[in-house]
GROMACS .gro file of C-alpha atoms in nm:
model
  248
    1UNK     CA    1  -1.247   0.573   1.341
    2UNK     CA    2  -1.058   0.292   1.133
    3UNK     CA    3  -1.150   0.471   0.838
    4UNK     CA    4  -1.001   0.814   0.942
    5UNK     CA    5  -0.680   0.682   1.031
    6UNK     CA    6  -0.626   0.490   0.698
    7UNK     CA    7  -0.669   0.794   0.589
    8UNK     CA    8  -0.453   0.985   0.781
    9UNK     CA    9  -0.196   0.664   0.714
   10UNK     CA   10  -0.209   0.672   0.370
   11UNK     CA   11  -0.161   1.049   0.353
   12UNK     CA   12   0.128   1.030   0.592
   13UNK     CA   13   0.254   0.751   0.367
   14UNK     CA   14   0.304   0.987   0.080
   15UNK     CA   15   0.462   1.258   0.266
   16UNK     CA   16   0.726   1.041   0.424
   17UNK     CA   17   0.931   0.913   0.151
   18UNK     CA   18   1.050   1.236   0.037
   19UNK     CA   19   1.188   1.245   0.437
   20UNK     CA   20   1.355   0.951   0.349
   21UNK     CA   21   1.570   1.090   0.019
   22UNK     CA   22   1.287   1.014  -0.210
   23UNK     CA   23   1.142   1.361  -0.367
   24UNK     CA   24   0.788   1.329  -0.489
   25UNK     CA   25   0.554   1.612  -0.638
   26UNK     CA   26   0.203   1.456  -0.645
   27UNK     CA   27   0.072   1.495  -0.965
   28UNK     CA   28  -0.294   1.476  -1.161
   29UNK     CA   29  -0.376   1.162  -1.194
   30UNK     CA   30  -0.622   1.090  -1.519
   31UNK     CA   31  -0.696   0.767  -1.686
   32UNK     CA   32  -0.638   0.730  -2.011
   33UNK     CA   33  -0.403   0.597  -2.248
   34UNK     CA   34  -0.232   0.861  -2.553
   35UNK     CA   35   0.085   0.917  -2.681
   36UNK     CA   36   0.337   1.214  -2.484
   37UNK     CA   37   0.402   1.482  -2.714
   38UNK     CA   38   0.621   1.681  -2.490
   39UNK     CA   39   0.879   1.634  -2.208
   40UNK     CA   40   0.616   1.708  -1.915
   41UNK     CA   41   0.388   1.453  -2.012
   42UNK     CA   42   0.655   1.201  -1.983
   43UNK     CA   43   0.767   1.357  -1.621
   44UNK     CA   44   0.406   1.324  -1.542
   45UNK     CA   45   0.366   0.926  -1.642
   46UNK     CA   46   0.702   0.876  -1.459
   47UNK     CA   47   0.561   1.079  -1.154
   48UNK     CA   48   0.235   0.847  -1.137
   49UNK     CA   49   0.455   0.532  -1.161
   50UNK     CA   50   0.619   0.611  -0.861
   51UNK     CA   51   0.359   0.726  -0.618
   52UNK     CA   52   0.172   0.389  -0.706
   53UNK     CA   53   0.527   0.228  -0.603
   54UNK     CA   54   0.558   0.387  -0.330
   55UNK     CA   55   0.137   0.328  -0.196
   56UNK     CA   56   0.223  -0.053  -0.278
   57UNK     CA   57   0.508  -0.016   0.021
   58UNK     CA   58   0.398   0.228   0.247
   59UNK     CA   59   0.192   0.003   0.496
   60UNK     CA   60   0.500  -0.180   0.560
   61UNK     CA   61   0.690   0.135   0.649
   62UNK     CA   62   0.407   0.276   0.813
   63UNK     CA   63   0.383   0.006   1.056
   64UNK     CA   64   0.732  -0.034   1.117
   65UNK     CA   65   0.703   0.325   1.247
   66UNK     CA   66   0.410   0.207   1.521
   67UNK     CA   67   0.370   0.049   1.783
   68UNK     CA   68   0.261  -0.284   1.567
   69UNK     CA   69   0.588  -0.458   1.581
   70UNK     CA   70   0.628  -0.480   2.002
   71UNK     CA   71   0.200  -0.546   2.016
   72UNK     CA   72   0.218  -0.844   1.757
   73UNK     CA   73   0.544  -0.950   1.895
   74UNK     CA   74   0.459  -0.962   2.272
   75UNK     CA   75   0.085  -1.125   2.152
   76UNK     CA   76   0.279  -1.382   1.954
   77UNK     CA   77   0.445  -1.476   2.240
   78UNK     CA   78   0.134  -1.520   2.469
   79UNK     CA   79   0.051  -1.749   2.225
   80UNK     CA   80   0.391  -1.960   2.263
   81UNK     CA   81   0.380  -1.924   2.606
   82UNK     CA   82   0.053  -2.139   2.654
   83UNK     CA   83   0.149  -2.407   2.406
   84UNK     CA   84  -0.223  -2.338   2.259
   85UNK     CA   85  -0.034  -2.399   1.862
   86UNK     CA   86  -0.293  -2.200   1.647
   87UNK     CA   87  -0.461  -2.117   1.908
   88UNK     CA   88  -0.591  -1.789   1.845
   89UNK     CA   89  -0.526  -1.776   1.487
   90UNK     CA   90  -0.282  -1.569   1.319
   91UNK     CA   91  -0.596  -1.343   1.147
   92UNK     CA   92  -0.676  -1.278   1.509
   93UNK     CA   93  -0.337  -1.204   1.642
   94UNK     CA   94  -0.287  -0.950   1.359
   95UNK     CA   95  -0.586  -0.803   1.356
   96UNK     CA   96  -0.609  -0.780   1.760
   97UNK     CA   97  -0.233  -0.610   1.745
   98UNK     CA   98  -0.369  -0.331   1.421
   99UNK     CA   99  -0.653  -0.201   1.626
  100UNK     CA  100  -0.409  -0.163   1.957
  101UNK     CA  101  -0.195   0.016   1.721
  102UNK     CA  102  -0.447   0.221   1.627
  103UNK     CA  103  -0.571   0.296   2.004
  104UNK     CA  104  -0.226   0.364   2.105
  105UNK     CA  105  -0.109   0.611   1.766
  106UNK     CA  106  -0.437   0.788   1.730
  107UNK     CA  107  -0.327   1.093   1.970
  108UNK     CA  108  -0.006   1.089   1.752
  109UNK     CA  109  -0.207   1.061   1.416
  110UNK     CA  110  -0.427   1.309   1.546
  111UNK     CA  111  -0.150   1.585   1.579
  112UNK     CA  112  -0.037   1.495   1.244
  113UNK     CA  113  -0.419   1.522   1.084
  114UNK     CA  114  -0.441   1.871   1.239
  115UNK     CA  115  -0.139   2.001   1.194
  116UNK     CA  116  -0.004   1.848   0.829
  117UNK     CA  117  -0.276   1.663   0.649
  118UNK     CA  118  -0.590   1.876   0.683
  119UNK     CA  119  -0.371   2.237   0.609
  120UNK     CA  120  -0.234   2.037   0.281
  121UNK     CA  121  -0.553   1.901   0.168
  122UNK     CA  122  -0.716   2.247   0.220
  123UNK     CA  123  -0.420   2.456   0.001
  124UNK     CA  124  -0.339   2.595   0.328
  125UNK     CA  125   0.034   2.489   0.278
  126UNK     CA  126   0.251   2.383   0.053
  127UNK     CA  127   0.408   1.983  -0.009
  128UNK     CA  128   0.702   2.074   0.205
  129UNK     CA  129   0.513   2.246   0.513
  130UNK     CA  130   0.315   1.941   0.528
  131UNK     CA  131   0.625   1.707   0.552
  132UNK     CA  132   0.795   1.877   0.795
  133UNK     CA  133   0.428   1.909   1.044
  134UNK     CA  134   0.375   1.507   0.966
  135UNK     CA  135   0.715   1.380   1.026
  136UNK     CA  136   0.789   1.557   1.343
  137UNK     CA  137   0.508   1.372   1.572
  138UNK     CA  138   0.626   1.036   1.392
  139UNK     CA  139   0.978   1.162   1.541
  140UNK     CA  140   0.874   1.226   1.897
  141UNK     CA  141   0.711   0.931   1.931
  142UNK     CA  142   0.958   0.698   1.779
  143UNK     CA  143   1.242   0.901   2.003
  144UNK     CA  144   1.029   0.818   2.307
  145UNK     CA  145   1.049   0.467   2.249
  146UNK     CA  146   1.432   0.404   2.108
  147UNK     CA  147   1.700   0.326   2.362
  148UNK     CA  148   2.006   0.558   2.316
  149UNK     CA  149   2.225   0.254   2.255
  150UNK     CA  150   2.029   0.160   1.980
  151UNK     CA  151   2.071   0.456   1.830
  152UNK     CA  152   2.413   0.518   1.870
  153UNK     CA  153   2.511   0.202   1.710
  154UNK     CA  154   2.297   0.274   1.417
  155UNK     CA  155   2.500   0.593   1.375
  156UNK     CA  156   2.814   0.481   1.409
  157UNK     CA  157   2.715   0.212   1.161
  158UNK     CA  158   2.568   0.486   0.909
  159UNK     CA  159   2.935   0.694   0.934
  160UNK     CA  160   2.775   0.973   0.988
  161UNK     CA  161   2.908   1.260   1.257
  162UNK     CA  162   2.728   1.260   1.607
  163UNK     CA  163   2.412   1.452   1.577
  164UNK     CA  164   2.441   1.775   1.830
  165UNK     CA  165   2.041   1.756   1.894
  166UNK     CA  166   1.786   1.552   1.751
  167UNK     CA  167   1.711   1.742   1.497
  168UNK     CA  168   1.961   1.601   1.341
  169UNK     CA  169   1.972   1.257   1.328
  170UNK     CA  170   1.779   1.103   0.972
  171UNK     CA  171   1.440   0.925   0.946
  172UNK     CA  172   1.655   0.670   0.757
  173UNK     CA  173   1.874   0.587   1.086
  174UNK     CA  174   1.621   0.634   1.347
  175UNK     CA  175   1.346   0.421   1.201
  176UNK     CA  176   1.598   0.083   1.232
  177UNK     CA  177   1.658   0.212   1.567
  178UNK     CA  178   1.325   0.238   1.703
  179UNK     CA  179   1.264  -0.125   1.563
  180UNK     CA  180   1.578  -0.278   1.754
  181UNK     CA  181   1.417  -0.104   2.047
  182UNK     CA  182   1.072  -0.247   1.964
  183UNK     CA  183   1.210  -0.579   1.924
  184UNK     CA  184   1.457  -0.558   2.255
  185UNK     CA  185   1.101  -0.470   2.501
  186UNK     CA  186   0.886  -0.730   2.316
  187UNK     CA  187   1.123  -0.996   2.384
  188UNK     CA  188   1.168  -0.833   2.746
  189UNK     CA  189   0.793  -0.889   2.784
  190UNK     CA  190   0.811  -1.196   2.615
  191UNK     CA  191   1.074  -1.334   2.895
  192UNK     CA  192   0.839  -1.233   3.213
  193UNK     CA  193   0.539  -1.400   3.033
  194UNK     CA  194   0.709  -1.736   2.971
  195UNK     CA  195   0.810  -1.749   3.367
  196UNK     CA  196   0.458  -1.864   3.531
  197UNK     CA  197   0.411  -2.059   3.266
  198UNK     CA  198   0.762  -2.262   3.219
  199UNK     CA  199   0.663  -2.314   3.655
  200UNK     CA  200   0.340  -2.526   3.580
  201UNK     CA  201   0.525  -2.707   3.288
  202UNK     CA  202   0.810  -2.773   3.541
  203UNK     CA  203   0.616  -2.893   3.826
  204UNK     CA  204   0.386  -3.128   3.580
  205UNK     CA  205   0.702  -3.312   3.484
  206UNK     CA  206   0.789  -3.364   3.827
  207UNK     CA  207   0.500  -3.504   3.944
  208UNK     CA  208   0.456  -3.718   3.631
  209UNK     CA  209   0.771  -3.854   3.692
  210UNK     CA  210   0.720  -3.925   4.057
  211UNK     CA  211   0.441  -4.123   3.937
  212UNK     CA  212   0.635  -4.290   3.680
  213UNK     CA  213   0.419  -4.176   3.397
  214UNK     CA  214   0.714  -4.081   3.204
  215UNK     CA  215   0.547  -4.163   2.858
  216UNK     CA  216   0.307  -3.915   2.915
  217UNK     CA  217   0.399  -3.614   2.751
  218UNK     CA  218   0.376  -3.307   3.066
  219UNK     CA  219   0.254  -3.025   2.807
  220UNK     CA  220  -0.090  -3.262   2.741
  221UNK     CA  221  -0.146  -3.233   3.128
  222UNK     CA  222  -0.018  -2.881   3.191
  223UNK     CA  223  -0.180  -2.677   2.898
  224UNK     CA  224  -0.556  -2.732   3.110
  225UNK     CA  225  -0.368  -2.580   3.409
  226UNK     CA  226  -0.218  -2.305   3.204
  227UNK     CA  227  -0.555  -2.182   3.032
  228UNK     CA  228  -0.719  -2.213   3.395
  229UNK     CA  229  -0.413  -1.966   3.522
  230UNK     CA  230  -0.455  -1.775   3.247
  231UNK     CA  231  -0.826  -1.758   3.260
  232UNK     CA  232  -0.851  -1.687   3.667
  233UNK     CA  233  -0.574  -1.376   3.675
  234UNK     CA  234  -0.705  -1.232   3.364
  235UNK     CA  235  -0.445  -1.299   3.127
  236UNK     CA  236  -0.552  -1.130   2.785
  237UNK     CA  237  -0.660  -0.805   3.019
  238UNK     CA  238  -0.296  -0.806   3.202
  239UNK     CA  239  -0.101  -0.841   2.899
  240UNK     CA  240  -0.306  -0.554   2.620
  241UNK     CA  241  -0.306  -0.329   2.955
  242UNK     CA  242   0.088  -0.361   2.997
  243UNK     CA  243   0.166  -0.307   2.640
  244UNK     CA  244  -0.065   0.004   2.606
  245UNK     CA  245   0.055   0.191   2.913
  246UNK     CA  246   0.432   0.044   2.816
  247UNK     CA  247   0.385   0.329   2.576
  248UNK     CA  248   0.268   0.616   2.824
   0.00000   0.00000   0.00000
C-alpha cells in the first residue's frame, strides 16, 4: 500500500508544478556524459536538471497539500498537552501522522491513479490530460477543507479579480489557503485537548499548596494522573478517530 502511493505521490509530484506556472516536458533520461552538438541536446540536459529540482522539493509540496500538516500538528500537541517532553519521539510522531495521511488521502490518490496517472503511464493521454485529471481531486479535497475567509484574504492579497466559480481560483493561492485552514483546526483541536488536562494541573497546585508543599513542582505530581486519564478514556483512540472523521 505505502509503496503504491509513493508512487502515485511522486507521479502527482511531477504533474503539479506545471499547475503551478512551471512547464515541464519529461524527457529521456540516459546516463552518460558527451559533449551537445546541437541545440536539443542542450534543451534536453536543461530539461533533466529541472525535473531532478523539482523531485528534490516535491514531498514538501506534496504534503503541504494533505492532510499531514493538521495530523502532525494536533499529535504534537497531545504531546504538549501531557507534559510527557520526548515522550513519544519525534520519529514516532512523524511517522504515526504519514501513515494517517496516507489512510485519510488514499480515496483521493486513488481517483487520481485511475483517472491521471495510469492513462499517462499507459500513452492513453497526453502530459496535459494527465494534469488537468490529477490536479482536480487535489482541488476538491483541499476546497473541502479551506475556510472561505481564508481564501478570500489570500486573494485579495494576490490582486487578483474575484474568481466567479472555483474553477478559477490558482493552485498557487489556494494551496496557502488550505494551510491557514489546516493550521486554524489543528490549533482548534489543540485548545479542547489542553482543557482536561490544564484541570488536573490546576487542581494539583491547589492541593499542593493547601498542604504547603509549595517547593514541589505540581507537573511532577500531575503528569501520573494525566497518563492514568489519558490511559482510562482512551486517549490516542479519541484523538486519531477525531482527526480522521474531521476530514469526512
Amino acid at each position: 500500500m505505502i509503496c503504491r502511493v509513493s508512487g502515485i505521490l511522486l507521479a502527482f509530484s511531477v504533474l503539479l508544478f506545471p499547475a503551478m506556472g512551471f512547464a515541464i516536458d519529461l524527457p529521456t533520461i540516459t546516463l552518460g556524459v558527451a559533449s551537445a552538438s546541437t541545440p536539443n541536446e542542450v534543451s534536453t540536459a536543461v530539461q533533466i536538471l529541472l525535473v531532478l529540482t523539482v523531485l528534490s522539493v516535491a514531498p514538501a509540496i506534496l504534503l503541504m497539500t494533505t492532510a499531514f500538516v493538521r495530523v502532525v500538528v494536533v499529535l504534537s500537541f497531545v504531546r504538549q498537552a501531557m507534559g510527557t517532553q520526548q515522550m513519544p519521539p519525534n520519529q514516532v510522531i512523524v511517522g504515526l501522522s504519514l501513515f494517517l495521511t496516507f489512510f485519510i488521502m488514499s480515496p483521493v490518490y486513488n481517483v487520481v491513479n485511475e483517472q491521471a496517472v495510469q492513462p499517462y503511464l499507459n500513452g492513453k493521454i497526453d502530459q496535459q490530460q494527465a494534469l488537468e485529471k490529477a490536479v482536480n481531486p487535489i482541488r476538491d479535497f483541499m476546497f473541502s477543507q479551506t475556510r472561505e475567509k481564508d481564501l478570500a484574504l489570500l486573494i485579495d492579497i494576490s490582486g487578483d479579480q474575484q474568481p466567479e466559480t472555483v474553477e478559477n481560483v490558482s493552485t498557487t493561492t489556494l494551496i496557502p489557503a488550505f494551510m491557514l485552514s489546516e493550521l486554524n483546526r489543528a490549533f482548534q483541536i489543540g485548545f479542547m485537548i489542553y482543557i482536561p488536562f490544564l484541570v488536573i494541573d490546576m487542581v494539583v497546585a491547589s492541593v499542593l499548596m493547601s498542604m504547603g508543599m509549595m517547593m514541589l513542582p505540581p507537573p511532577i505530581i500531575s503528569l501520573p494522573f494525566k497518563l492514568l486519564l489519558f490511559v482510562l478514556v482512551d486517549g490516542w483512540g479519541l484523538v486519531v478517530g477525531s482527526l480522521v472523521k474531521s476530514f469526512f
